[in-house]
PDB file of C-alpha atoms in Angstrom:
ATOM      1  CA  UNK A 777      25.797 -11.620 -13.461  1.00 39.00           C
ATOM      2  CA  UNK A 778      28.394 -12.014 -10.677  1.00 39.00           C
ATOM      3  CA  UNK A 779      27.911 -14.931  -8.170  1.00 37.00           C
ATOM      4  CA  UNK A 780      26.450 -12.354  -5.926  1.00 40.00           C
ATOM      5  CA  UNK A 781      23.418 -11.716  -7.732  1.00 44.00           C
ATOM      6  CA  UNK A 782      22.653 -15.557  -7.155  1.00 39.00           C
ATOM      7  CA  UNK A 783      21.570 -17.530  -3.831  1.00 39.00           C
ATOM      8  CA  UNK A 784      22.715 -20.518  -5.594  1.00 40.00           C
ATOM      9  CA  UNK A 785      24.609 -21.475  -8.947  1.00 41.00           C
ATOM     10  CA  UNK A 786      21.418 -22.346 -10.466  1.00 51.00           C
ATOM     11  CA  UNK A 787      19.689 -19.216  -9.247  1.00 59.00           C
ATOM     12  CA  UNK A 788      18.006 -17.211  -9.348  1.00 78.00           C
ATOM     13  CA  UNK A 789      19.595 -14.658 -10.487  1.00 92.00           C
ATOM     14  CA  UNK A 790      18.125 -10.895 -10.097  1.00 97.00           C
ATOM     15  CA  UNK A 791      18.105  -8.103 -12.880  1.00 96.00           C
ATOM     16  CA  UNK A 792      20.412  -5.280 -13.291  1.00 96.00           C
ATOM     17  CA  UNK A 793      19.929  -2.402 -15.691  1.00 95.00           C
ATOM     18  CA  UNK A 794      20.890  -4.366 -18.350  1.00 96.00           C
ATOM     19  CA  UNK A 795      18.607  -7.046 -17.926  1.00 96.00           C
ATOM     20  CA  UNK A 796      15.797  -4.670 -17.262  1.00 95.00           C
ATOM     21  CA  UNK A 797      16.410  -2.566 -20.839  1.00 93.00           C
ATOM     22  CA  UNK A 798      17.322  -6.023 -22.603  1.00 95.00           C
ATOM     23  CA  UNK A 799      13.894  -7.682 -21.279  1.00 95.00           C
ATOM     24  CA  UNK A 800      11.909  -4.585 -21.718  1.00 94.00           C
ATOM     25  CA  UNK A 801      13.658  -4.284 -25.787  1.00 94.00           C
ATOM     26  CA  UNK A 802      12.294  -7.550 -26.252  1.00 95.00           C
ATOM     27  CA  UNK A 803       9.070  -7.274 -25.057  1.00 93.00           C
ATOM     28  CA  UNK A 804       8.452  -3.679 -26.856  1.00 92.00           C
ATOM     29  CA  UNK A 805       7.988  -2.167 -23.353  1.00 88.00           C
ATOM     30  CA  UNK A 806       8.612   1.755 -22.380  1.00 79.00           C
ATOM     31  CA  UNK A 807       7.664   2.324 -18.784  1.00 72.00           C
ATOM     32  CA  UNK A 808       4.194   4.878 -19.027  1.00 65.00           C
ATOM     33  CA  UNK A 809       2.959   7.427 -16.326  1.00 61.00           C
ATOM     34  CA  UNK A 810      -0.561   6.276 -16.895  1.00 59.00           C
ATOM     35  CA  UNK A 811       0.125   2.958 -14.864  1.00 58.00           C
ATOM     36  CA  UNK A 812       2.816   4.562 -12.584  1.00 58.00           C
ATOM     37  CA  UNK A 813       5.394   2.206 -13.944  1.00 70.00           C
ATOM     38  CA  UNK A 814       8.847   2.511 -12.924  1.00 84.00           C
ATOM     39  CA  UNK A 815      10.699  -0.547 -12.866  1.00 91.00           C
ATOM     40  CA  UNK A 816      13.706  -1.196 -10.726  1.00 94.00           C
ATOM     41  CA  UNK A 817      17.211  -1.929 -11.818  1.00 95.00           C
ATOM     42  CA  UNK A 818      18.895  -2.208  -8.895  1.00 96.00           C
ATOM     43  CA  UNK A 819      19.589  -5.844  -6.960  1.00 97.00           C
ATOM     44  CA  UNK A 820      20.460  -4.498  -3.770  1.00 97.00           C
ATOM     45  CA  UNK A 821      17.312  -2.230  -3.230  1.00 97.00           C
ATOM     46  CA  UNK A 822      15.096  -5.203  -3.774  1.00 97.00           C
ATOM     47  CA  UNK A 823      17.536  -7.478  -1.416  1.00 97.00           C
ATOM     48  CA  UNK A 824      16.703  -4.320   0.740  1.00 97.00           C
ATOM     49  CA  UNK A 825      13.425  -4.517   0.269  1.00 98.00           C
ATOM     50  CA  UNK A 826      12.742  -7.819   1.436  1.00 98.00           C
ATOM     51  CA  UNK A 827      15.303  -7.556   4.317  1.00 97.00           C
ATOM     52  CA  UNK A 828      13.070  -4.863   5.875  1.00 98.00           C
ATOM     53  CA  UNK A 829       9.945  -6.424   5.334  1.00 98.00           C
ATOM     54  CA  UNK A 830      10.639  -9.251   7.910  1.00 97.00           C
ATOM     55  CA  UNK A 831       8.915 -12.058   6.024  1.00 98.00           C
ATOM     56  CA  UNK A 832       8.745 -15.265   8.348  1.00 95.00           C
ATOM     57  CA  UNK A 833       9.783 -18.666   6.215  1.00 91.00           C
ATOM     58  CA  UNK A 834       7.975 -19.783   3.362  1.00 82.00           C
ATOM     59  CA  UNK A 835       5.279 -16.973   3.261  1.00 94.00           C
ATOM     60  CA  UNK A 836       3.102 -16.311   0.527  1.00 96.00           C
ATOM     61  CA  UNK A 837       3.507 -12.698  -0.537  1.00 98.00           C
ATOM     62  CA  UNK A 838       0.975 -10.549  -2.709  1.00 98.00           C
ATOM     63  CA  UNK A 839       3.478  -8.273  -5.050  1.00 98.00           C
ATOM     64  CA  UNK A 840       1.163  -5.536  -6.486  1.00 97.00           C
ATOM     65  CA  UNK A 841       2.954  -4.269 -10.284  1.00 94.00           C
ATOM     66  CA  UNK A 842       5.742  -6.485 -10.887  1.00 96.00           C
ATOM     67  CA  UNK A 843       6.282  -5.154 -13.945  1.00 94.00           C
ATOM     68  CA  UNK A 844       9.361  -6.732 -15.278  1.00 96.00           C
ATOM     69  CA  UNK A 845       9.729  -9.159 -12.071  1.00 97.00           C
ATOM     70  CA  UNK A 846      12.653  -7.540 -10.523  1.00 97.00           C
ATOM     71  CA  UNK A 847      11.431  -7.367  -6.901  1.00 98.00           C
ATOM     72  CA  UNK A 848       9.412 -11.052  -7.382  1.00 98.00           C
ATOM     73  CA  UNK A 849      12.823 -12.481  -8.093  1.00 98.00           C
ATOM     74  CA  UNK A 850      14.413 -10.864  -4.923  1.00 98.00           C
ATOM     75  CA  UNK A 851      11.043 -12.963  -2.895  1.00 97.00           C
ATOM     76  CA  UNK A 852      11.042 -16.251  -4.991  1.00 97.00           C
ATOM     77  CA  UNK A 853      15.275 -16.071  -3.586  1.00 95.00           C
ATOM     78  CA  UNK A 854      14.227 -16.357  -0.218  1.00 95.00           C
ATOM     79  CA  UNK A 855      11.821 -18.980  -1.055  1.00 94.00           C
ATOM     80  CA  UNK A 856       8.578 -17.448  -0.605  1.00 96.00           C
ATOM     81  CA  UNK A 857       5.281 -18.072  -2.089  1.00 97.00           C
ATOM     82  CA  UNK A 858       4.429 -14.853  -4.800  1.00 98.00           C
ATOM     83  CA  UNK A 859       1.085 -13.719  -6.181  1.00 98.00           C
ATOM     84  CA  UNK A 860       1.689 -11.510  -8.482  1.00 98.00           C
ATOM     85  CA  UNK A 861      -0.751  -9.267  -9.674  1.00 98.00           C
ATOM     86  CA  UNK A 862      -0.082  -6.947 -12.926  1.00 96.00           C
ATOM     87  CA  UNK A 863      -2.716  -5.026 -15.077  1.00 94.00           C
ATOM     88  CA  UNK A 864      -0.233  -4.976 -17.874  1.00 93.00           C
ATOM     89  CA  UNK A 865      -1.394  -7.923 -20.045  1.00 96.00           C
ATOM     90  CA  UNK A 866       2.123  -7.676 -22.084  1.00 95.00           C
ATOM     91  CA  UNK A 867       3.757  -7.841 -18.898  1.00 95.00           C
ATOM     92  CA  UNK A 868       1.703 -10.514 -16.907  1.00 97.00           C
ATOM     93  CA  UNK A 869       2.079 -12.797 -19.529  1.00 97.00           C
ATOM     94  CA  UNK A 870       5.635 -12.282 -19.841  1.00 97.00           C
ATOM     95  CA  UNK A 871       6.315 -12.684 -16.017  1.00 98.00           C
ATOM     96  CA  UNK A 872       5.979 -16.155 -15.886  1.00 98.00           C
ATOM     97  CA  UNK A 873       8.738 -16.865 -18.495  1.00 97.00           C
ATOM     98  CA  UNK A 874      11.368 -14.363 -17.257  1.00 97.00           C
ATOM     99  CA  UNK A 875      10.960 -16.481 -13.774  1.00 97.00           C
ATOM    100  CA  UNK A 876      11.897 -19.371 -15.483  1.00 97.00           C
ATOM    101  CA  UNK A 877      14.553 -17.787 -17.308  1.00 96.00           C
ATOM    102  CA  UNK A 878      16.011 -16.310 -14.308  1.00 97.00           C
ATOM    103  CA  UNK A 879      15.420 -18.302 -11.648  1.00 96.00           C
ATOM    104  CA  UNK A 880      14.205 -21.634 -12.888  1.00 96.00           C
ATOM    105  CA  UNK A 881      14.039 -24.177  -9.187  1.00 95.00           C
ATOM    106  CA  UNK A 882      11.678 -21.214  -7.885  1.00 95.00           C
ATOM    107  CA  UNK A 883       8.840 -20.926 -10.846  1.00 96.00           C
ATOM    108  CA  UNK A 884       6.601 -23.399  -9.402  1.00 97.00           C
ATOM    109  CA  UNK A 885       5.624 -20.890  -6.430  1.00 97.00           C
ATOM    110  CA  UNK A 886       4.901 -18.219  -8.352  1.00 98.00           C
ATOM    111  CA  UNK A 887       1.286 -17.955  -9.203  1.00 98.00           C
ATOM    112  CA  UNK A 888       0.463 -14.260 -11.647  1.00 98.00           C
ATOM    113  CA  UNK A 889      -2.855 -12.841 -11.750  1.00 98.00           C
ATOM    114  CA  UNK A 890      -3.214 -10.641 -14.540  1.00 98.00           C
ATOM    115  CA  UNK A 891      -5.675  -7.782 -12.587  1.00 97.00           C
ATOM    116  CA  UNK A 892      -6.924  -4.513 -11.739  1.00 97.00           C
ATOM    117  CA  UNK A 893      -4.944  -4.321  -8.427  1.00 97.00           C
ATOM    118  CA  UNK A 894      -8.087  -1.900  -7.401  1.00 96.00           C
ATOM    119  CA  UNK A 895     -10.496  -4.453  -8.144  1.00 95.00           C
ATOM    120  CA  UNK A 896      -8.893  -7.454  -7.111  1.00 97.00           C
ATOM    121  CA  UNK A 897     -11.013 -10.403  -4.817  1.00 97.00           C
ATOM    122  CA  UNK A 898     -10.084 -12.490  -3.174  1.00 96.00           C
ATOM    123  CA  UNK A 899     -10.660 -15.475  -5.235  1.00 97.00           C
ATOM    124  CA  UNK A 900      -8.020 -14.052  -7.118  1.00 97.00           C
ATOM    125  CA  UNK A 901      -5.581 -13.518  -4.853  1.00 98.00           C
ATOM    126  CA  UNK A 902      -5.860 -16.685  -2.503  1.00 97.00           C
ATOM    127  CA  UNK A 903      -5.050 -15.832   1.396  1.00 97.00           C
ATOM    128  CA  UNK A 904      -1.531 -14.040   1.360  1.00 98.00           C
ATOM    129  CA  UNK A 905      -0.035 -13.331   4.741  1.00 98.00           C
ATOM    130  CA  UNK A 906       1.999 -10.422   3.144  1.00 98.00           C
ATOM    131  CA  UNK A 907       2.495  -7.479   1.036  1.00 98.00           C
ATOM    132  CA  UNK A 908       5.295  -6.541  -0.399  1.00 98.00           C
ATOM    133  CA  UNK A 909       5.597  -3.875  -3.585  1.00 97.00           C
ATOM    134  CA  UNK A 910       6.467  -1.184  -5.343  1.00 95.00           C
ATOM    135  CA  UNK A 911       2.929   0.580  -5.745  1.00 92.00           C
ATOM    136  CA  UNK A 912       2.124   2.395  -8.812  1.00 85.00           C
ATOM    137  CA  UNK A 913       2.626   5.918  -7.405  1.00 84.00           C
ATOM    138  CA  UNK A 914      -0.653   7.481  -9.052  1.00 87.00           C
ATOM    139  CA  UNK A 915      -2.859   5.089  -7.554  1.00 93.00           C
ATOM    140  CA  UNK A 916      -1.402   3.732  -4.104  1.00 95.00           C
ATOM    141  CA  UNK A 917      -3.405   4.210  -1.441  1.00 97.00           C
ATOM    142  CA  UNK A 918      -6.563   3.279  -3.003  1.00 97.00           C
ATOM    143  CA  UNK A 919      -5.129  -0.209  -3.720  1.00 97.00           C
ATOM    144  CA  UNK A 920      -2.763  -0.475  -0.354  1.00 98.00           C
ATOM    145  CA  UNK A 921      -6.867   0.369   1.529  1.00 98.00           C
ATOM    146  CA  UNK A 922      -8.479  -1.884  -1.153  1.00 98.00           C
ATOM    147  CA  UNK A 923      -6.161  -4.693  -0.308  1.00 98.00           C
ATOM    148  CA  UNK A 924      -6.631  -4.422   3.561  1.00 98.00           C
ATOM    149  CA  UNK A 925      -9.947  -4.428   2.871  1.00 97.00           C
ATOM    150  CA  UNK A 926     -10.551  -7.657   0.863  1.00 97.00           C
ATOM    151  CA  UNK A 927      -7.673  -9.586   2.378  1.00 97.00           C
ATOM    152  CA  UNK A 928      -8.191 -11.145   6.109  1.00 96.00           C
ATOM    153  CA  UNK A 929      -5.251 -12.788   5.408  1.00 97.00           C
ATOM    154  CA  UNK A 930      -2.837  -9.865   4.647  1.00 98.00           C
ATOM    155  CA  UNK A 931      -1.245  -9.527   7.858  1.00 98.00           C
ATOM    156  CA  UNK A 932       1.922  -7.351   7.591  1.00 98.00           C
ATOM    157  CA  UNK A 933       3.428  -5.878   4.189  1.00 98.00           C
ATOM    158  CA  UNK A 934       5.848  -3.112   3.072  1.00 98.00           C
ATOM    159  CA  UNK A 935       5.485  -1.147  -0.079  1.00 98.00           C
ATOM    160  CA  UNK A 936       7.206   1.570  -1.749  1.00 97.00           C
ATOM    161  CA  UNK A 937       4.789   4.683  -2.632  1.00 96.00           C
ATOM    162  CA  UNK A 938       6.016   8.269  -3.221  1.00 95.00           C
ATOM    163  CA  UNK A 939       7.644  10.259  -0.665  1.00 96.00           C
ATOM    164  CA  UNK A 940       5.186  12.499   0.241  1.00 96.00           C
ATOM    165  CA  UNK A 941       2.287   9.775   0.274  1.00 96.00           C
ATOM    166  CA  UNK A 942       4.191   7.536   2.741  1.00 97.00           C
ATOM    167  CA  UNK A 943       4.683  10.287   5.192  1.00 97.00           C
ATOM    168  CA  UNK A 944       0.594  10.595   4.762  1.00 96.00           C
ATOM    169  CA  UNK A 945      -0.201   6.992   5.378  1.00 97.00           C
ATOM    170  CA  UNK A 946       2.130   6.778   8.631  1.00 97.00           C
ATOM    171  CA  UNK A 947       1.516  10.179  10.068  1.00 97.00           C
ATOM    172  CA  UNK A 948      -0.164  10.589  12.940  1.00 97.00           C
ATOM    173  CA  UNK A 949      -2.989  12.831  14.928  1.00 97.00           C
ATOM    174  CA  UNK A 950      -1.815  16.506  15.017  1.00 95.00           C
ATOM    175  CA  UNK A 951       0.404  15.976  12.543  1.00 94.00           C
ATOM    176  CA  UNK A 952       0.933  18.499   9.473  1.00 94.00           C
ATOM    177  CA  UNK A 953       1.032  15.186   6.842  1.00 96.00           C
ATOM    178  CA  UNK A 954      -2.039  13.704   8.800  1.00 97.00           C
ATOM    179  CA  UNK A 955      -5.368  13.412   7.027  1.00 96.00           C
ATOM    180  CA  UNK A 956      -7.397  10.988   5.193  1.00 97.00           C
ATOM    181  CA  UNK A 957      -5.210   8.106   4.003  1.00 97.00           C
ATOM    182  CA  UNK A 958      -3.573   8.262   7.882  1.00 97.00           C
ATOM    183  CA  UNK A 959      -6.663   8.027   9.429  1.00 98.00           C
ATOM    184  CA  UNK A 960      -8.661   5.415   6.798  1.00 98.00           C
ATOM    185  CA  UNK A 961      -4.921   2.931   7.226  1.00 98.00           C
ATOM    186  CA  UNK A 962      -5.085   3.084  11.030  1.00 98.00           C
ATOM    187  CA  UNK A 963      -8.606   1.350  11.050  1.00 98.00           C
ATOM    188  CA  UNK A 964      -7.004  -1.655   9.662  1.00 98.00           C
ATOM    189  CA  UNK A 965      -3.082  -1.391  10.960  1.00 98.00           C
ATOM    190  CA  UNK A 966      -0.174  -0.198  12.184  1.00 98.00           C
ATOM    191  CA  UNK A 967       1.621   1.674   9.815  1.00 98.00           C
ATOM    192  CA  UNK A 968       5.387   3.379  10.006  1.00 98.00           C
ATOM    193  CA  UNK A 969       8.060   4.574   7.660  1.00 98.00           C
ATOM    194  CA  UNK A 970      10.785   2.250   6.894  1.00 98.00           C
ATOM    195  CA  UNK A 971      12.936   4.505   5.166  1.00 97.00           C
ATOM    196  CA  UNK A 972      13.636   6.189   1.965  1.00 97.00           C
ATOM    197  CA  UNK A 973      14.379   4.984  -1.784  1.00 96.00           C
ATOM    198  CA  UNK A 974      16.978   6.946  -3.668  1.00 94.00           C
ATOM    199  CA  UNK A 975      15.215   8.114  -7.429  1.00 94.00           C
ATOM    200  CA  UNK A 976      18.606   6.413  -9.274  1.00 94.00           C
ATOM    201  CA  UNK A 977      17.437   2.686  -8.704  1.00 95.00           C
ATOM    202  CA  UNK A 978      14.453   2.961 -11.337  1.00 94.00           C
ATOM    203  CA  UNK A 979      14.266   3.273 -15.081  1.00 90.00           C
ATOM    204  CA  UNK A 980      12.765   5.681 -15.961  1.00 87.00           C
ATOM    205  CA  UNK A 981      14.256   7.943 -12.897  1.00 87.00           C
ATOM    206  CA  UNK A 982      11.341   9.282 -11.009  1.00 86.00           C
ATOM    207  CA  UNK A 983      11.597  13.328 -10.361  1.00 87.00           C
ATOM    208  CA  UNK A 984       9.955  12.886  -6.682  1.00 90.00           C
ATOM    209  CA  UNK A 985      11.703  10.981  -3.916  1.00 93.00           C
ATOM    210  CA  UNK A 986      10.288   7.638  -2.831  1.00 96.00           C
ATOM    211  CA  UNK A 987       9.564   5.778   0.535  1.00 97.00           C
ATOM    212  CA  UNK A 988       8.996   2.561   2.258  1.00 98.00           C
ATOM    213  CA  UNK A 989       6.256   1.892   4.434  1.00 98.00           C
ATOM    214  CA  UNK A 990       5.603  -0.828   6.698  1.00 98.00           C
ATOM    215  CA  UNK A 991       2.286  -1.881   8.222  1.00 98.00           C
ATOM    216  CA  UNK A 992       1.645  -4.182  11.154  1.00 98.00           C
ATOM    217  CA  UNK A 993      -2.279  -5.437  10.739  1.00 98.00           C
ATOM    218  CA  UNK A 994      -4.342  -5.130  14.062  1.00 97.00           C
ATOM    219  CA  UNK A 995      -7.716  -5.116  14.974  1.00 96.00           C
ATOM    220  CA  UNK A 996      -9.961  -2.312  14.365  1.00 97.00           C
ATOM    221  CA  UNK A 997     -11.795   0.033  17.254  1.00 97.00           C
ATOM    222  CA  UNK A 998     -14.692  -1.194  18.839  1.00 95.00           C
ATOM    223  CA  UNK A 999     -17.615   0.725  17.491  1.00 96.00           C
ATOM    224  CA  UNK A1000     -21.001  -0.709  16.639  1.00 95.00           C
ATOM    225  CA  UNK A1001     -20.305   1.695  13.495  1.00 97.00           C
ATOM    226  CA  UNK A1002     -19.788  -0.113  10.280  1.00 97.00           C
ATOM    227  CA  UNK A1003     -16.035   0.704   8.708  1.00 98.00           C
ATOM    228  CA  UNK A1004     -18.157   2.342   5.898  1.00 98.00           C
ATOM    229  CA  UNK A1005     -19.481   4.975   8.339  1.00 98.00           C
ATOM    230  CA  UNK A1006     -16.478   5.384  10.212  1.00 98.00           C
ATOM    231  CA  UNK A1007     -14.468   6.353   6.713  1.00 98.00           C
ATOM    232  CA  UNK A1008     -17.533   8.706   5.886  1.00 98.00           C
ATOM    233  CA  UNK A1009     -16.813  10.844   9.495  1.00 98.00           C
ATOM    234  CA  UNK A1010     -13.044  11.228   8.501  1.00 98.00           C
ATOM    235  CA  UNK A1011     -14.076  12.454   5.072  1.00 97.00           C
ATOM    236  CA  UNK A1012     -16.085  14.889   6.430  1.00 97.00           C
ATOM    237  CA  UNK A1013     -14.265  15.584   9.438  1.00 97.00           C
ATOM    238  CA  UNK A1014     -11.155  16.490   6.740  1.00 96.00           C
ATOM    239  CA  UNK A1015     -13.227  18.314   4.355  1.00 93.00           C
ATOM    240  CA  UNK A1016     -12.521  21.341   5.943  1.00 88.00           C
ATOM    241  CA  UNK A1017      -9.313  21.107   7.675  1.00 82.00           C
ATOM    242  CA  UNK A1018      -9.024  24.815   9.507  1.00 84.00           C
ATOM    243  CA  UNK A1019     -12.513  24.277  10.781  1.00 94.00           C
ATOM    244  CA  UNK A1020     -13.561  22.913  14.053  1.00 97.00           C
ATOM    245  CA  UNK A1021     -15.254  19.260  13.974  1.00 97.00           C
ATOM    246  CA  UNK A1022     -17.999  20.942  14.829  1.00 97.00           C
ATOM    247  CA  UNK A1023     -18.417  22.565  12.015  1.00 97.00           C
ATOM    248  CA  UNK A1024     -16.836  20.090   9.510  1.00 97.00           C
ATOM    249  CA  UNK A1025     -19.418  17.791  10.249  1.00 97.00           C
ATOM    250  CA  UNK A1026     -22.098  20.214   9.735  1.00 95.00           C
ATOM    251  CA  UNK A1027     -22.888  18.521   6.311  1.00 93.00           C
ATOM    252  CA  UNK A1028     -22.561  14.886   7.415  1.00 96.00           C
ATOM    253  CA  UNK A1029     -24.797  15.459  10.443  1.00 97.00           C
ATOM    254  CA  UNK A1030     -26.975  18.662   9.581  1.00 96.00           C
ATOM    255  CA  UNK A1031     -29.428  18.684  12.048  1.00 97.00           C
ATOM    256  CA  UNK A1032     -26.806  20.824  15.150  1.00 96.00           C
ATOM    257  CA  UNK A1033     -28.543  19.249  18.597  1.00 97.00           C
ATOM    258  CA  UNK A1034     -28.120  15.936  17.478  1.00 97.00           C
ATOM    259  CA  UNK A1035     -24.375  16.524  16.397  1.00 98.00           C
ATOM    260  CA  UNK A1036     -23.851  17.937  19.581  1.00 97.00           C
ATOM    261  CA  UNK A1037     -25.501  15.061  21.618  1.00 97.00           C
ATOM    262  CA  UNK A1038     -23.005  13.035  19.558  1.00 98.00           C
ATOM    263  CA  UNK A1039     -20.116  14.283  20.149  1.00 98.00           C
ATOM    264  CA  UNK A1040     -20.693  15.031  23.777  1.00 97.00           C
ATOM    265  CA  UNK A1041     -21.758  10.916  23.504  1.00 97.00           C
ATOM    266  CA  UNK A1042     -18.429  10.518  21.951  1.00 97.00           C
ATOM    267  CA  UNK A1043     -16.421  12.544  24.367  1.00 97.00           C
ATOM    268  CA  UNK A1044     -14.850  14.847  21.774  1.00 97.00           C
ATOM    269  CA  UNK A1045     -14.250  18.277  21.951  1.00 98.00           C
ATOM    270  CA  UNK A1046     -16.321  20.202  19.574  1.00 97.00           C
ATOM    271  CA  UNK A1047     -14.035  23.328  19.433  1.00 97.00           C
ATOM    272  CA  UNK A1048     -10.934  20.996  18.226  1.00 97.00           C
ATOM    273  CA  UNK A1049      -9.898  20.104  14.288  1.00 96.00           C
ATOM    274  CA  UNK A1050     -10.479  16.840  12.669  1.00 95.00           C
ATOM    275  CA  UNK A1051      -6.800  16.302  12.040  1.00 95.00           C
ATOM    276  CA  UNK A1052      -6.602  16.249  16.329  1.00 97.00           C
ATOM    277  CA  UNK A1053      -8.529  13.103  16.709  1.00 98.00           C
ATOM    278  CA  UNK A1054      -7.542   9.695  15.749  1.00 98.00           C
ATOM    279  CA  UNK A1055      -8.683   6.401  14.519  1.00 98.00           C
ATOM    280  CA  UNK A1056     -10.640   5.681  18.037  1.00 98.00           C
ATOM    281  CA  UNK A1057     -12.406   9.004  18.565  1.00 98.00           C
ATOM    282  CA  UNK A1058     -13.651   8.720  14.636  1.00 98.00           C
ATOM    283  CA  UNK A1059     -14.923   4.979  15.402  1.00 98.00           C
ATOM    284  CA  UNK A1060     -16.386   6.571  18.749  1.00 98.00           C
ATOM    285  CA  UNK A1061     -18.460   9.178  16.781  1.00 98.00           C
ATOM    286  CA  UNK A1062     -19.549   6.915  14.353  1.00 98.00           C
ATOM    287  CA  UNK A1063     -20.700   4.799  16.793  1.00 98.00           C
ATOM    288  CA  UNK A1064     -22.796   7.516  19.125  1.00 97.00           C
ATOM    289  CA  UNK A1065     -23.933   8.564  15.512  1.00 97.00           C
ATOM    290  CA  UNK A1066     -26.294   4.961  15.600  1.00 92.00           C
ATOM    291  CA  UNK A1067     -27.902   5.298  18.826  1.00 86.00           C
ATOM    292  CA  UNK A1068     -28.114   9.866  18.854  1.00 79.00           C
TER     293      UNK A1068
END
């Protein structure tokens, strides 16, 4: 390691390719598409990483799939607080130890909780103020929701998902990307793009094109709607995406007069798609849904 892989002379130090095939040799590890496990070998996309994720002093950061630890080295650098949270037993266990190894004056603040990521309470995970991983691809945006969901704490975060499923979770209304991850992550935040991850800085090389996205946590629409039956009008309104809302809702409000008293109650359009409306006018049905 060269003395700029290390904030100090006793660390820590981060992982190159080397150190990523040496640790994952000795553990018996091969990355496996099942889990969505591709770990990164590269120190200055993780230095990246937590450059763009704005992390005030001494946070305590939720890392979702650490895998071998390369990113949770990059955080425990800059002296956060890490939860760590892998489903790989081999690999939770391991975590711990390759923190010492590697940076051995941050060990004490990290804390790994060997979990279901899309199960995860939080009595697990304590109250993080931040999120900040490399999702498994096949299964990020169920977790990135799920987390949002359980966590009151989780105020900002970044996280690198697959190309295509960042531009989903930041598009917008009217967009062509826009649909039901946009619209169920704009109940709970902000969320942009933060800009894109060349395939070269993971082993095993991915053959799609990855993303960061950042999210800014806010409060939700007033409705009197629960979020449960706000998220069941965007599935429906989606269901049928060259369709008027009109008739995409047909199946989650049957009866026509009373779908029509609630959208006029709403103030919506009934001749426009579902992809036109956004997070508000879905909380605003919802809502005139309760009292219709």
């Amino acid at each position: 390691m060269t003395s700029s892989d290390s904030s100090t002379s006793a660390g820590p130090r981060l992982l190159g390719p080397a150190d990523v095939r040496i640790l994952a040799a000795s553990l018996g590890v091969r990355p496996t598409k099942q889990r969505g496990q591709n770990f990164v070998i590269d120190p200055n996309t993780v230095r990246r990483i937590v450059r763009v994720a704005e992390l005030t002093p001494d946070e305590t950061v939720l890392e979702i799939g650490p895998g071998l630890g390369s990113l949770t080295l990059a955080l425990l650098a800059e002296g956060h607080r890490v939860t760590a949270v892998e489903i790989d037993p081999l690999l939770a266990q391991a975590l711990p130890s390759t923190v010492a190894s590697y940076a051995p004056h941050q060990a004490s603040r990290l804390t790994v909780v060997e979990a279901d990521a899309m199960d995860v309470t939080p009595a697990e995970i304590g109250e993080p103020t931040a999120c900040v991983a490399n999702l498994p691809y096949n299964v990020a945006v169920p977790v990135l929701l799920h987390l949002l969901q359980v966590s009151d704490s989780l105020r900002h975060g970044l996280v690198m998902v697959q190309s295509e499923v960042a531009d989903r979770l930041a598009a917008g209304p009217g967009s062509r990307t826009y649909g039901v991850p946009s619209a169920k992550a704009a109940w709970y935040a902000d969320v942009r793009r933060a800009g894109p991850i060349g395939r070269n800085v993971f082993w095993p090389a991915p053959n799609v094109d990855s993303g960061l996205v950042a999210f800014e946590r806010r409060e939700p629409p007033a409705t009197e709607a629960t979020r449960e039956e706000v998220f069941a009008v965007i599935e429906a309104a989606f269901s049928q995406r060259r369709k008027t809302i009109r008739s995409a809702l047909a199946r989650w409000m049957p009866d026509r007069s009373r779908l029509d008293e609630v959208l006029g109650a709403a103030g919506i359009d009934p001749r426009v798609r579902g992809e036109m409306l956004g997070i508000t006018e879905f909380a605003a049905l919802a809502g005139a849904a309760r009292t219709a």
